[in-house]
Tab-separated table of C-alpha atoms in Angstrom:
chain	number	residue	atom	x	y	z
A	1	GLN	CA	67.994	28.034	121.673
A	2	VAL	CA	69.095	26.140	124.747
A	3	HIS	CA	67.177	22.965	125.427
A	4	LEU	CA	67.371	20.477	128.272
A	5	VAL	CA	65.000	17.648	127.447
A	6	GLU	CA	64.268	15.190	130.225
A	7	SER	CA	62.814	11.717	130.166
A	8	GLY	CA	62.494	8.654	132.353
A	9	GLY	CA	60.107	9.766	135.068
A	10	GLY	CA	57.057	7.803	136.037
A	11	LEU	CA	55.276	5.805	138.704
A	12	VAL	CA	57.228	3.149	140.573
A	13	GLN	CA	56.706	1.108	143.709
A	14	PRO	CA	58.880	1.566	146.786
A	15	GLY	CA	62.123	-0.298	146.275
A	16	GLY	CA	61.960	0.144	142.526
A	17	SER	CA	64.336	1.947	140.205
A	18	LEU	CA	64.244	4.670	137.583
A	19	ARG	CA	66.795	6.108	135.211
A	20	LEU	CA	66.307	9.770	134.391
A	21	SER	CA	67.934	11.163	131.269
A	22	CYS	CA	68.572	14.698	130.070
A	23	THR	CA	69.688	15.611	126.570
A	24	ALA	CA	71.194	19.078	126.159
A	25	SER	CA	71.599	21.318	123.139
A	26	GLY	CA	72.332	24.953	122.332
A	27	PHE	CA	75.438	25.402	124.491
A	28	ILE	CA	78.900	23.953	124.929
A	29	PHE	CA	78.003	21.002	127.115
A	30	SER	CA	81.568	20.175	128.177
A	31	LEU	CA	81.975	23.625	129.760
A	32	TYR	CA	78.996	23.268	132.100
A	33	HIS	CA	78.527	21.484	135.374
A	34	MET	CA	75.368	19.400	135.223
A	35	GLY	CA	72.922	18.380	137.883
A	36	TRP	CA	69.580	17.084	138.980
A	37	TYR	CA	67.297	18.970	141.367
A	38	ARG	CA	63.886	18.089	142.727
A	39	GLN	CA	60.926	20.023	144.051
A	40	THR	CA	57.721	19.139	145.871
A	41	PRO	CA	54.706	21.425	146.463
A	42	GLY	CA	55.470	24.123	149.019
A	43	MET	CA	59.152	23.241	149.157
A	44	GLN	CA	62.333	24.779	147.785
A	45	ARG	CA	63.983	23.242	144.794
A	46	GLU	CA	66.855	21.204	146.185
A	47	PRO	CA	69.883	19.562	144.614
A	48	VAL	CA	69.843	15.797	144.348
A	49	ALA	CA	73.106	15.191	142.530
A	50	THR	CA	75.622	17.208	140.550
A	51	ILE	CA	78.498	16.295	138.298
A	52	ASP	CA	81.209	18.750	137.342
A	53	ILE	CA	83.035	19.153	134.062
A	54	ASN	CA	85.655	16.647	135.216
A	55	GLY	CA	83.020	14.015	135.947
A	56	ASP	CA	83.267	14.263	139.739
A	57	PRO	CA	79.870	13.667	141.383
A	58	ASN	CA	78.244	14.983	144.535
A	59	TYR	CA	75.057	13.672	146.141
A	60	ALA	CA	72.524	14.865	148.635
A	61	ASP	CA	72.645	12.851	151.844
A	62	SER	CA	69.125	11.594	151.216
A	63	VAL	CA	70.150	9.747	148.043
A	64	LYS	CA	73.734	8.741	148.807
A	65	GLY	CA	74.225	5.062	148.169
A	66	ARG	CA	71.035	4.825	146.132
A	67	SER	CA	71.764	7.073	143.161
A	68	VAL	CA	74.415	7.473	140.492
A	69	ILE	CA	74.820	10.529	138.279
A	70	SER	CA	76.763	10.271	135.042
A	71	ARG	CA	77.437	12.333	131.943
A	72	ASP	CA	78.414	11.616	128.369
A	73	ASN	CA	80.004	14.614	126.684
A	74	ASP	CA	79.921	12.903	123.293
A	75	LYS	CA	76.136	12.636	123.487
A	76	ASN	CA	75.473	15.809	125.526
A	77	THR	CA	73.565	13.801	128.095
A	78	VAL	CA	73.404	13.553	131.855
A	79	ASN	CA	71.673	10.674	133.621
A	80	LEU	CA	70.502	9.883	137.116
A	81	GLN	CA	70.091	6.242	138.065
A	82	MET	CA	67.899	5.972	141.156
A	83	ASN	CA	67.579	2.693	143.009
A	84	ASN	CA	65.680	1.515	146.074
A	85	LEU	CA	63.267	4.388	145.688
A	86	GLU	CA	61.263	5.654	148.649
A	87	PRO	CA	57.966	7.577	148.838
A	88	ASP	CA	59.945	10.656	149.952
A	89	ASP	CA	61.688	10.609	146.576
A	90	THR	CA	58.400	11.667	144.991
A	91	ALA	CA	58.972	15.039	143.313
A	92	VAL	CA	59.399	16.814	140.029
A	93	TYR	CA	62.988	16.316	138.933
A	94	TYR	CA	64.792	18.998	136.939
A	95	CYS	CA	67.945	18.811	134.888
A	96	SER	CA	70.302	21.785	135.290
A	97	ALA	CA	73.373	23.276	133.614
A	98	THR	CA	75.799	25.659	135.334
A	99	SER	CA	78.534	27.610	133.581
A	100	ILE	CA	82.113	27.281	134.804
A	101	LEU	CA	82.574	31.054	134.472
A	102	PRO	CA	83.575	32.572	137.849
A	103	GLY	CA	80.687	35.048	137.970
A	104	GLN	CA	77.981	32.431	137.655
A	105	GLN	CA	75.767	31.840	140.683
A	106	GLY	CA	73.384	28.939	140.388
A	107	PRO	CA	72.286	27.078	137.271
A	108	ASN	CA	72.048	28.919	133.980
A	109	TYR	CA	69.554	26.553	132.415
A	110	TRP	CA	66.775	24.235	133.535
A	111	GLY	CA	64.839	21.434	131.968
A	112	GLN	CA	61.062	21.309	131.978
A	113	GLY	CA	60.896	18.773	134.789
A	114	THR	CA	59.805	15.168	134.910
A	115	GLN	CA	57.496	13.700	137.545
A	116	VAL	CA	58.703	10.852	139.725
A	117	THR	CA	56.069	9.218	141.909
A	118	VAL	CA	56.972	6.446	144.340
A	119	SER	CA	53.886	4.774	145.722
A	120	ALA	CA	52.477	1.360	146.428
């Protein structure tokens, strides 16, 4: 089966940093765009950062300059380094995988989510 296993969430103070990691299995990792989304209660799940199969990243405006997404195709992992965290970054963060096939609309697979809480 397909698995996206996330780790790295937790409680940090404003201005702190976290590194989220996602380890994928059960599909051809190099043929999928990867990403991180986040969701808070009552809100839509929104993209935070994505990285395509060529390694080109895109970031939401809210995290530009504070976050770096990376992938390692040899290890089937995608990471999100988040720095200078703010209380508004508090959310459940989800790892995603999206097929490069032309008919695909939205992520094919999701991780279980990892909680990030930014609070003093």
